[in-house]
Coordinates of N, CA and C in Angstrom, one line a residue:
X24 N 76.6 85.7 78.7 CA 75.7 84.6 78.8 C 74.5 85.1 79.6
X25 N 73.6 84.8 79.1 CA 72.2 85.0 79.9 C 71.5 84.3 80.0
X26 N 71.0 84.1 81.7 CA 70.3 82.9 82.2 C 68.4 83.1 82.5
X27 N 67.7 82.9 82.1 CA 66.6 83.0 83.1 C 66.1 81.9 83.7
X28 N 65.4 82.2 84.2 CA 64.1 81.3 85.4 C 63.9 80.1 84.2
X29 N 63.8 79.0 84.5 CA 63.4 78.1 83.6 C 61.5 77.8 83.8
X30 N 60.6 77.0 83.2 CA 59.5 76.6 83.3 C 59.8 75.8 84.7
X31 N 59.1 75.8 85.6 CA 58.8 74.9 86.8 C 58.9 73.9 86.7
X32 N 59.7 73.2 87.6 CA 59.7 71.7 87.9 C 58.6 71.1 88.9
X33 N 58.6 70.3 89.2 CA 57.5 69.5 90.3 C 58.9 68.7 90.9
X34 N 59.4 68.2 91.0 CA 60.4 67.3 91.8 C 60.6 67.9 92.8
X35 N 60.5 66.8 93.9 CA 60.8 67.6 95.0 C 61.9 66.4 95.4
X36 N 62.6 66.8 96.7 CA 63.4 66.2 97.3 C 62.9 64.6 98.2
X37 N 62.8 63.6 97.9 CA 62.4 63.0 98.0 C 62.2 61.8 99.2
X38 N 61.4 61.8 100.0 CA 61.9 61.2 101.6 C 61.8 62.3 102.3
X39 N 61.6 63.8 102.3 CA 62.0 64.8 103.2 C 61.1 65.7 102.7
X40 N 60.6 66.3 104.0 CA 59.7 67.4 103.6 C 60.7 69.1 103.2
X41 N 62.2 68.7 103.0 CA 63.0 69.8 102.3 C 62.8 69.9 100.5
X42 N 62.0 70.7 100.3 CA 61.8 71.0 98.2 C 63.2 71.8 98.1
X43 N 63.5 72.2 98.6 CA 64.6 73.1 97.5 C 66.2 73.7 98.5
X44 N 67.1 74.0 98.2 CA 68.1 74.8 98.6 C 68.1 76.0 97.9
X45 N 68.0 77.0 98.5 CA 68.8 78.1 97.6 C 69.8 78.7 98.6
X46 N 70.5 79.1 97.8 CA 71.7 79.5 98.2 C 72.2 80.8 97.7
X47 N 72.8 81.5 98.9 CA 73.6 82.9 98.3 C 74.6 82.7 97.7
X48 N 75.3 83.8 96.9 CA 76.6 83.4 96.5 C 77.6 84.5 97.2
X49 N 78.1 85.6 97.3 CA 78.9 86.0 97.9 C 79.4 86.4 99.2
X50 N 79.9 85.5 99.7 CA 80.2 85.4 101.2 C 79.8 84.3 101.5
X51 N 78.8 83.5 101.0 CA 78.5 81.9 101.2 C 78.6 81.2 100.7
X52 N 79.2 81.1 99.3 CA 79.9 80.0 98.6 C 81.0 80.6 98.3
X53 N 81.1 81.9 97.8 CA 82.2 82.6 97.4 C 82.8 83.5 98.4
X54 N 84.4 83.2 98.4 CA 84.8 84.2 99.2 C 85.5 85.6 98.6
X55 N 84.2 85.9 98.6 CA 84.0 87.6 97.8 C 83.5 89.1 98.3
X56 N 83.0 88.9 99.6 CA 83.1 89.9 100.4 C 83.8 91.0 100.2
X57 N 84.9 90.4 100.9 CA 86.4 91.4 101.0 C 86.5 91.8 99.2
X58 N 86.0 91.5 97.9 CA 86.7 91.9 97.3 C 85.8 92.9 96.7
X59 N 84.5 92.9 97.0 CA 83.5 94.3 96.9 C 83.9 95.5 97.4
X60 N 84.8 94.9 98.8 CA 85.0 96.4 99.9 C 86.2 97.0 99.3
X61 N 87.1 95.9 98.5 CA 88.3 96.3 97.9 C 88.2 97.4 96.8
X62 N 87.6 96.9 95.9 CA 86.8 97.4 94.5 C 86.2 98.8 95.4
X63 N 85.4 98.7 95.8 CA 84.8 100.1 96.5 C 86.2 101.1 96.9
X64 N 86.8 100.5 97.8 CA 88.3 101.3 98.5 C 88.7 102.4 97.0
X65 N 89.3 100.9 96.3 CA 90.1 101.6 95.0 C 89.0 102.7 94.2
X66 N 87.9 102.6 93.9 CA 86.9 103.4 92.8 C 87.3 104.7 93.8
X67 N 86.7 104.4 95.2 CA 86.5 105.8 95.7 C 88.0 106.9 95.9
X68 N 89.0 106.3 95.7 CA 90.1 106.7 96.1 C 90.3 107.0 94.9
X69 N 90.0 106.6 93.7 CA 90.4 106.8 92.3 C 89.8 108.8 92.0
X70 N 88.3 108.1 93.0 CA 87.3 110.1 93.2 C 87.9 110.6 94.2
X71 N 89.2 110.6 94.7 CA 89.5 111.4 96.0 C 89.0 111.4 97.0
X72 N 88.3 110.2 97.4 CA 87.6 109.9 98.7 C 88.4 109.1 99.6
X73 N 88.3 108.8 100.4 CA 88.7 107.7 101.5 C 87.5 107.1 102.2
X74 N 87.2 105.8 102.0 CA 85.9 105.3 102.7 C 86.4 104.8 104.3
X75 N 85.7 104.9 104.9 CA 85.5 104.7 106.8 C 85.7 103.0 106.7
X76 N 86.2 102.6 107.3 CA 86.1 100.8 107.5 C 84.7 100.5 108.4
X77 N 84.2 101.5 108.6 CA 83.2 100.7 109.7 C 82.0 101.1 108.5
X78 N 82.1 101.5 107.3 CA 81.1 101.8 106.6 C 80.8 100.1 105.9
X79 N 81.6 99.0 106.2 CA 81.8 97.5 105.4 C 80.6 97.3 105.9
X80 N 80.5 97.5 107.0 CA 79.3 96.8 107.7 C 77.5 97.1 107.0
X81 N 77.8 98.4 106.6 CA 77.0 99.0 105.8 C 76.4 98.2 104.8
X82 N 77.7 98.5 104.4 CA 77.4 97.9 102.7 C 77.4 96.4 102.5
X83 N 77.6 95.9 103.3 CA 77.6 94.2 103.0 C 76.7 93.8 102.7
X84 N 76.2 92.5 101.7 CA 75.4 91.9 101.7 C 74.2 92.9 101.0
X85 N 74.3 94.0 100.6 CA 73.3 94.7 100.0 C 73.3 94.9 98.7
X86 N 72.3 95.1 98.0 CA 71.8 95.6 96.3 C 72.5 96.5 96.1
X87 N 73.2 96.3 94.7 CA 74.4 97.8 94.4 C 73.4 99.4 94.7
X88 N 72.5 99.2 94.3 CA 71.8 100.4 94.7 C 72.2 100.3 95.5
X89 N 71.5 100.1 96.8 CA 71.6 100.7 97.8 C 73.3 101.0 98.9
X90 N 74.3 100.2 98.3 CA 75.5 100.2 98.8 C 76.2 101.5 98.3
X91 N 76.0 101.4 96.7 CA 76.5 102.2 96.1 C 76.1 103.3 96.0
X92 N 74.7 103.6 96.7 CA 74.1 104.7 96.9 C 74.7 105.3 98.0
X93 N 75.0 104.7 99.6 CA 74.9 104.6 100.7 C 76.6 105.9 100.4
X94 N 77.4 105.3 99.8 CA 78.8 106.0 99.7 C 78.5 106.7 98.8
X95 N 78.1 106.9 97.9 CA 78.2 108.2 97.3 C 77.4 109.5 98.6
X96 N 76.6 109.5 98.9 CA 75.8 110.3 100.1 C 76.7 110.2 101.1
X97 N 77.6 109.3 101.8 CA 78.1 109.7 103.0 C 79.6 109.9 102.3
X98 N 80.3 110.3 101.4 CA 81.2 110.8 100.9 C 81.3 112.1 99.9
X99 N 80.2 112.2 99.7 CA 79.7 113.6 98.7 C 80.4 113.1 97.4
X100 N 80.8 112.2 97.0 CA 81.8 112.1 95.5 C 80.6 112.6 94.4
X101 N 81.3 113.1 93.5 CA 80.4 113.6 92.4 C 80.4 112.8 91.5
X102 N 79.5 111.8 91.6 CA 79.3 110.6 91.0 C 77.9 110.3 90.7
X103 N 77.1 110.0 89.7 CA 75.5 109.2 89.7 C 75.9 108.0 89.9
X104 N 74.8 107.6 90.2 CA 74.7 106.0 90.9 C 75.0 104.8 89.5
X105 N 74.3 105.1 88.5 CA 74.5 104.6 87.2 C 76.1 104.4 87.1
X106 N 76.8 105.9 87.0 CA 78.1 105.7 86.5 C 78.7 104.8 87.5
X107 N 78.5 104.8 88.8 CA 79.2 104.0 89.5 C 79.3 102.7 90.1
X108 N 77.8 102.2 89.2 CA 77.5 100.8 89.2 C 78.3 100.4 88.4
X109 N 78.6 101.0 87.3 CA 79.6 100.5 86.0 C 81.0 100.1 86.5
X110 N 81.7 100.9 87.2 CA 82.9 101.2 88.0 C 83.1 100.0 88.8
X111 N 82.1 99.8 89.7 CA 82.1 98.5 90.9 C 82.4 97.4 90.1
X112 N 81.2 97.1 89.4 CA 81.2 96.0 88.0 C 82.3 95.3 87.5
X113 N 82.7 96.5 86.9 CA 83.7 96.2 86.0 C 84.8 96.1 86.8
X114 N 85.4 96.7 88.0 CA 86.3 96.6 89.0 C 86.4 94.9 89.7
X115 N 85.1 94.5 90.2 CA 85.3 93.7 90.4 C 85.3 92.4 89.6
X116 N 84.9 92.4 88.1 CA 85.2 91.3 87.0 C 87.0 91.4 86.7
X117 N 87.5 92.8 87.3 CA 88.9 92.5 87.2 C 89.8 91.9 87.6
X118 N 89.0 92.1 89.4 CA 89.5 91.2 90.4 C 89.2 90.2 90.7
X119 N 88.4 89.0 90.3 CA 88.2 87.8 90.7 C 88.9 86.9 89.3
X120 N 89.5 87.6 88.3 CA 90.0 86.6 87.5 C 89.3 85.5 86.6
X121 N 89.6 84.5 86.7 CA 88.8 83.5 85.9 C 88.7 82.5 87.2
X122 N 89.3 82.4 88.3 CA 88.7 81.5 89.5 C 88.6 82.4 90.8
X123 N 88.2 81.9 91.5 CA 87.7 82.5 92.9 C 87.9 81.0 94.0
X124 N 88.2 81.5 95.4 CA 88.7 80.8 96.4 C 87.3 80.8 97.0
X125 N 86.4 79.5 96.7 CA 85.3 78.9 97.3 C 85.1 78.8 99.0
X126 N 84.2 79.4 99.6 CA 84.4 79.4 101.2 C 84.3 78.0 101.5
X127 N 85.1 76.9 102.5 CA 85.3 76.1 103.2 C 84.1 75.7 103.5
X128 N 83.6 74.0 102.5 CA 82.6 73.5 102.8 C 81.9 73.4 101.5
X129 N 82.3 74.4 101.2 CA 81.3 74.6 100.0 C 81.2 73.9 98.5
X130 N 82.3 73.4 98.0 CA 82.3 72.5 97.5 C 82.0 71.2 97.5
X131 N 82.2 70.6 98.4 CA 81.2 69.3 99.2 C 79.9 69.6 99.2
X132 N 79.3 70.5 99.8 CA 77.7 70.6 100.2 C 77.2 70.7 98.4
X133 N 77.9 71.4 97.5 CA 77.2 71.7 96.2 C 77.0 70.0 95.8
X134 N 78.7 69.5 95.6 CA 78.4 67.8 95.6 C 77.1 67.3 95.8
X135 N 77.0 67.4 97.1 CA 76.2 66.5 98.0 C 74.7 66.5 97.3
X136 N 74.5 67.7 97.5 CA 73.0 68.3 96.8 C 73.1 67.7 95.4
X137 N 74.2 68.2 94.4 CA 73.7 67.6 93.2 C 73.4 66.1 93.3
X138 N 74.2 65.3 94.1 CA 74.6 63.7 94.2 C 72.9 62.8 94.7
X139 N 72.4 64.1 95.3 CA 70.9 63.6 95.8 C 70.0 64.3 94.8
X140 N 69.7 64.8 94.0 CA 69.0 65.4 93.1 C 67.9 65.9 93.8
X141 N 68.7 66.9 95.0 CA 68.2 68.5 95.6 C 67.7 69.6 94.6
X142 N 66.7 69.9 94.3 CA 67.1 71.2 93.7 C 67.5 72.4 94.3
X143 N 68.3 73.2 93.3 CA 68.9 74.3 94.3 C 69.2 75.1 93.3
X144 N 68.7 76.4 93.7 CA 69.1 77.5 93.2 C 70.2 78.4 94.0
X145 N 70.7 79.3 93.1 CA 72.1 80.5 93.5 C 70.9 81.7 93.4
X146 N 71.0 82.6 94.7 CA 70.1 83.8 94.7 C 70.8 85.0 95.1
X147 N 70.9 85.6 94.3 CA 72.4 86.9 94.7 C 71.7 88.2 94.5
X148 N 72.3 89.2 95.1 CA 72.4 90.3 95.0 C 72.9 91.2 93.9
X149 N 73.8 90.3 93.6 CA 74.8 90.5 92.5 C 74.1 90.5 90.7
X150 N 74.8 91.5 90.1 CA 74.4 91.6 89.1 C 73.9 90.2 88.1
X151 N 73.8 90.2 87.0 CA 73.7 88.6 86.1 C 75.0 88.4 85.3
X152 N 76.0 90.1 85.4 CA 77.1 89.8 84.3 C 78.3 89.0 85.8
X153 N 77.9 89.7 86.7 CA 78.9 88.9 88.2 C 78.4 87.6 88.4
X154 N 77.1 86.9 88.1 CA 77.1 85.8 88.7 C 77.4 85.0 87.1
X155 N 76.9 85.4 86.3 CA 77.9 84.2 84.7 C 79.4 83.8 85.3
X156 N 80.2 85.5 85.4 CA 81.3 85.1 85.9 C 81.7 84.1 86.7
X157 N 81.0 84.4 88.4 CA 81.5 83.5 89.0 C 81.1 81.9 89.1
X158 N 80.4 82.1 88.0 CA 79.3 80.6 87.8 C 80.8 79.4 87.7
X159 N 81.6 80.1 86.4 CA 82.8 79.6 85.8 C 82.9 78.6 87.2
X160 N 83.4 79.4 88.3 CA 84.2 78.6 89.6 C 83.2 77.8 90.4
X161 N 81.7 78.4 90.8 CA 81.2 77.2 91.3 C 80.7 75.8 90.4
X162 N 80.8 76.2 89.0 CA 80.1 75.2 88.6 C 78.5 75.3 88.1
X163 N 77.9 76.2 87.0 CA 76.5 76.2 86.3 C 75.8 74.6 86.4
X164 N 76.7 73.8 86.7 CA 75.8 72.5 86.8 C 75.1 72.2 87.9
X165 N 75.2 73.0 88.9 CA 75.0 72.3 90.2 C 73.5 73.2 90.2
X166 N 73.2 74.3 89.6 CA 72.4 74.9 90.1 C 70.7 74.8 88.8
X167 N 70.3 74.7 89.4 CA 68.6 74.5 88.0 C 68.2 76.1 88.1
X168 N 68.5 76.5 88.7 CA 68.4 78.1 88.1 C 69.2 79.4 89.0
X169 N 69.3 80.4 88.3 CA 70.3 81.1 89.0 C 69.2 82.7 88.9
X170 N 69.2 83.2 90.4 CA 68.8 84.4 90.2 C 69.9 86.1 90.4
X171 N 69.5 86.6 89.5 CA 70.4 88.2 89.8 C 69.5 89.1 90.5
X172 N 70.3 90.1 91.0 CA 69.6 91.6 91.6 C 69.2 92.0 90.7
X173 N 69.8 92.3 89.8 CA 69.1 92.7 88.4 C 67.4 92.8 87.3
X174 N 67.3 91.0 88.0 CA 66.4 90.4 87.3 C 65.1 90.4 87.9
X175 N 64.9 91.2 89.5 CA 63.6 90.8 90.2 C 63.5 92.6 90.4
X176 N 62.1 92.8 90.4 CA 61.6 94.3 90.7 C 62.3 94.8 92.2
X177 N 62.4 93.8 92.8 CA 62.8 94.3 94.3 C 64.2 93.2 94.7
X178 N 65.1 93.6 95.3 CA 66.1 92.6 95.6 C 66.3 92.5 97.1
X179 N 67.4 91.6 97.8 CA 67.5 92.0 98.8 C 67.8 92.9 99.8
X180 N 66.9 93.3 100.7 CA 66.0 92.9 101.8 C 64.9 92.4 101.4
X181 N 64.4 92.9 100.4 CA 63.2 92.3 100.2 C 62.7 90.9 99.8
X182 N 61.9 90.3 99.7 CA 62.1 88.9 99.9 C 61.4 87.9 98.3
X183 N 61.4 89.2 97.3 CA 61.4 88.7 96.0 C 61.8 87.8 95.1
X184 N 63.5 88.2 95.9 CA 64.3 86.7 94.9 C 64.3 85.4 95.3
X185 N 63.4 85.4 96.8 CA 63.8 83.9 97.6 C 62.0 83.5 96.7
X186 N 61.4 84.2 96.8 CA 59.8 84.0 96.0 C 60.0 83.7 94.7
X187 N 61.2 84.6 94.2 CA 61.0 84.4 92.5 C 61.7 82.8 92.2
X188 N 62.3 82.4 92.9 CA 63.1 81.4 93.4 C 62.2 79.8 93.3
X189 N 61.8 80.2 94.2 CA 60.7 79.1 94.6 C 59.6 78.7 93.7
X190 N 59.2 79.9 93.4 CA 58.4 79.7 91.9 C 58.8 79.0 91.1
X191 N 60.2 79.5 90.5 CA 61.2 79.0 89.0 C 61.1 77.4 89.6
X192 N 61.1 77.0 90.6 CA 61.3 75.8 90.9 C 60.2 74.9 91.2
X193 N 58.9 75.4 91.5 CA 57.7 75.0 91.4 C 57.6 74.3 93.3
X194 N 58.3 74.8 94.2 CA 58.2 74.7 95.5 C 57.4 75.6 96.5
X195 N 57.2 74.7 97.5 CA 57.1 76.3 98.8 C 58.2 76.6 99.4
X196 N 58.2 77.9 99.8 CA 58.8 78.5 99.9 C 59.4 78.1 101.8
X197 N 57.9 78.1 102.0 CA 58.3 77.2 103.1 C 58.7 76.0 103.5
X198 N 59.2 75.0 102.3 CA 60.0 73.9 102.5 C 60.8 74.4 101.9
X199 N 61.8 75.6 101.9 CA 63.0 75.8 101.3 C 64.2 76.2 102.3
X200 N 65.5 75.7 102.2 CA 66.1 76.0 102.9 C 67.1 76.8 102.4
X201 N 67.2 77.8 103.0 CA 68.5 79.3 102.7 C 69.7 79.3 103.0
X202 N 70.4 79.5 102.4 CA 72.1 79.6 103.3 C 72.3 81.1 102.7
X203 N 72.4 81.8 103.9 CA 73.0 83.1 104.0 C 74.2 83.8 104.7
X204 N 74.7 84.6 104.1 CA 75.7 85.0 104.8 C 75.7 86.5 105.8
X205 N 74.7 87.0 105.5 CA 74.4 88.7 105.9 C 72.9 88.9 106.2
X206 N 73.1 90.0 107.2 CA 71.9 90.3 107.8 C 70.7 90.2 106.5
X207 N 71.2 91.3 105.7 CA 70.3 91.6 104.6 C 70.0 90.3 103.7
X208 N 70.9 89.4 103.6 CA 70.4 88.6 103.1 C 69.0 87.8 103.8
X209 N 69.1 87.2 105.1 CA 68.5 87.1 106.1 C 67.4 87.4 105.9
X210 N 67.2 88.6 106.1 CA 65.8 89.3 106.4 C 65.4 89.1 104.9
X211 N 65.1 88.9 103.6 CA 65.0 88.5 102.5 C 64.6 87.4 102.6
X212 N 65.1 86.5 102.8 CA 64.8 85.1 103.2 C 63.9 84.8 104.4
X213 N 63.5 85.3 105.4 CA 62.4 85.4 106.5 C 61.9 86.2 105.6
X214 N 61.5 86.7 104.9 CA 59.9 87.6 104.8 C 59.4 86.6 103.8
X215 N 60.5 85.6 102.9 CA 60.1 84.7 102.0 C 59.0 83.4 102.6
X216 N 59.5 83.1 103.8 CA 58.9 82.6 104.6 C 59.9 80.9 104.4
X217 N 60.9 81.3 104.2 CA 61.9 80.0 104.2 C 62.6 79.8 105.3
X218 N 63.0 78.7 105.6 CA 64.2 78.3 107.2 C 65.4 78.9 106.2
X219 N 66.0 79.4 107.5 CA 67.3 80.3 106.9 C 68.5 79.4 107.8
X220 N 69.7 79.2 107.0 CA 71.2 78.9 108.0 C 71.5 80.1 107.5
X221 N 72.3 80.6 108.8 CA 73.7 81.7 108.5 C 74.5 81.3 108.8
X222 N 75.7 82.0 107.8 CA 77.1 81.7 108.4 C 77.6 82.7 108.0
X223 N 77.7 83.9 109.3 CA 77.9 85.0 109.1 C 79.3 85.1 108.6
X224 N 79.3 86.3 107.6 CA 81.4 86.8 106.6 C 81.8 87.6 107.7
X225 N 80.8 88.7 107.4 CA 81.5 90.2 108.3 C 81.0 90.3 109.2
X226 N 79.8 90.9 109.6 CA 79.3 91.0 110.5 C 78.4 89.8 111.1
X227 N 78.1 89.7 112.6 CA 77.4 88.8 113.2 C 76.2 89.0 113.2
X228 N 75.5 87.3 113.6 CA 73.8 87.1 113.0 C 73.6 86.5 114.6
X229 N 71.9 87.0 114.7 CA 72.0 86.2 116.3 C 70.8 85.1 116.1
X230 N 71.0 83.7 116.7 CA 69.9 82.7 115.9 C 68.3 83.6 116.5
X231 N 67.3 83.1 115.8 CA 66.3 83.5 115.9 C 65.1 82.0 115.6
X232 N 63.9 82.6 115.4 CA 63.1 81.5 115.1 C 63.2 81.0 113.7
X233 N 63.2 80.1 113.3 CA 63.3 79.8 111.9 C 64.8 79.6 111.3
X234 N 65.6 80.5 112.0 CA 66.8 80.9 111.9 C 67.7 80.2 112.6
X235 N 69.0 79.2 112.2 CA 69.8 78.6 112.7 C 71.3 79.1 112.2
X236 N 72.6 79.5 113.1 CA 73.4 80.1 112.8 C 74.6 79.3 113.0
X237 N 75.5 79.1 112.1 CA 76.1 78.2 112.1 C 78.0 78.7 112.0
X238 N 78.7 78.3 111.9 CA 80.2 78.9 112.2 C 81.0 79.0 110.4
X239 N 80.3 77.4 110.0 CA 81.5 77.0 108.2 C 80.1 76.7 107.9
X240 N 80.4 76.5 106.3 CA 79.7 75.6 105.6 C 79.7 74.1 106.4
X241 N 81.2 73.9 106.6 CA 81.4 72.6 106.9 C 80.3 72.1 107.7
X242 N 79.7 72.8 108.8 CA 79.2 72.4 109.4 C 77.2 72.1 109.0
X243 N 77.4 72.3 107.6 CA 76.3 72.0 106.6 C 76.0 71.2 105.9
X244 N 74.8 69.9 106.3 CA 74.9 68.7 104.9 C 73.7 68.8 104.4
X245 N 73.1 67.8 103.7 CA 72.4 67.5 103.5 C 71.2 66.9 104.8
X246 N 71.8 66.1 105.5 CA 71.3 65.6 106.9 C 70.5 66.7 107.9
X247 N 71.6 67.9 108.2 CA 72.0 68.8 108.6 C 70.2 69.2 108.2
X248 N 70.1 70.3 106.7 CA 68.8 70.7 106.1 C 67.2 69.9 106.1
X249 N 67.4 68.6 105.6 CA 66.7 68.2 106.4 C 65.9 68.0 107.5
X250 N 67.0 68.2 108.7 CA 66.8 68.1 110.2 C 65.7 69.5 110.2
X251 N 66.1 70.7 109.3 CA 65.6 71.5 110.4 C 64.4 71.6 109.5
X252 N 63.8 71.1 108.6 CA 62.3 71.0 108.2 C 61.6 69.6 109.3
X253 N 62.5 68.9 109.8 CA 61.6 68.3 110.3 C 61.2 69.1 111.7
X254 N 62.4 69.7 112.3 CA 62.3 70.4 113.5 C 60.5 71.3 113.2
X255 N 60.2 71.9 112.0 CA 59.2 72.3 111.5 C 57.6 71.6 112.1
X256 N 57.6 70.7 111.8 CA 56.8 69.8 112.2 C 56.1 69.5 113.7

């Protein structure tokens, strides 16, 4: 299935100077992290490698390029980056099955948003054939448009997909609010010029300006988003 950007809306969130949610998907709705590092473990062991555990930190939250680049160079495997996008891919469409265990909260907050006619996009790192998949478990209805790494010239760090995002939605960028889970995602979202929540997976986020850091989803509402565009003001 293939999704693109739809023609712009004008609706904004109404009562609140918050236009839009977008949201990551792996490690902040989905608890999918651990199953990238997994998939990576098995590929490279499959080439006679052994990957370092402190290398997760590396790779989290980043664009298959650059993760998948990052181990082939600090492992020497005789591998191009092409063949081994294929490998991750397909490894991990093996392992998440036909459902996935949604991170705590996250079901509710998706609710909540649709129940208010929030708009909100899903903005990933993750290929377009990974996010159809995991769409199945969060639910394609909750979201008015879905972005891949795939689908923007530049992905995260860079802060294209939260732009290409805002656009598809006909918002600013600066009334948009982010839920991230990873540094990289983070910095993506700050260069976008959007209010960011984290709720760091693996590694720790420290609050910053703009930047609010939070423990669960749970601790995320609608109220919650709001608050910090007014804090804006």
């Amino acid at each position: 299935m293939t999704r693109t950007v739809p023609a712009p809306v004008t609706r904004t969130a109404q009562g609140s100077a918050l236009q839009a949610v977008l949201l990551d998907m792996d490690g902040t709705l989905v608890d999918t992290e651990g199953f990238w590092w997994d998939v990576e473990v098995e590929v490279f062991a499959r080439l006679g490698h052994t990957l370092d555990d402190s290398w997760r930190h590396v790779v989290v939250g980043g664009p298959m390029s650059r993760s998948a680049g990052f181990l082939i160079e600090a492992t020497g495997a005789d591998i191009t980056l092409a063949e081994l996008t294929v490998l991750l891919n397909e490894g991990f469409e093996h392992r998440i099955g036909r459902t996935l265990p949604l991170m705590p909260g996250a079901t509710r907050l998706l609710a909540e948003l649709a129940a208010h006619e929030i708009p909100t996009a899903l903005v990933s790192a993750s290929h377009r054939r990974i996010i159809d998949r995991v769409l199945t478990s969060l639910g394609p209805q909750h979201f008015a448009l879905t972005v891949a790494g795939d689908e923007v010239p530049r992905t995260k760090p860079h802060p294209d997909p939260y732009l290409f995002a805002a656009a598809g939605l006909g918002v600013d960028p600066a009334r948009c609010a982010v839920v991230e889970d990873t540094a990289t995602g983070v910095a993506a979202a700050e260069a976008a010029g959007c209010q960011v929540v984290a709720v760091p997976s693996v590694a720790p986020i420290s609050p910053a300006h703009r930047r609010t850091v939070v423990g669960s989803l749970e601790e995320v509402d609608l109220a919650f988003l709001r608050g910090l565009m007014t804090e804006m003001r």
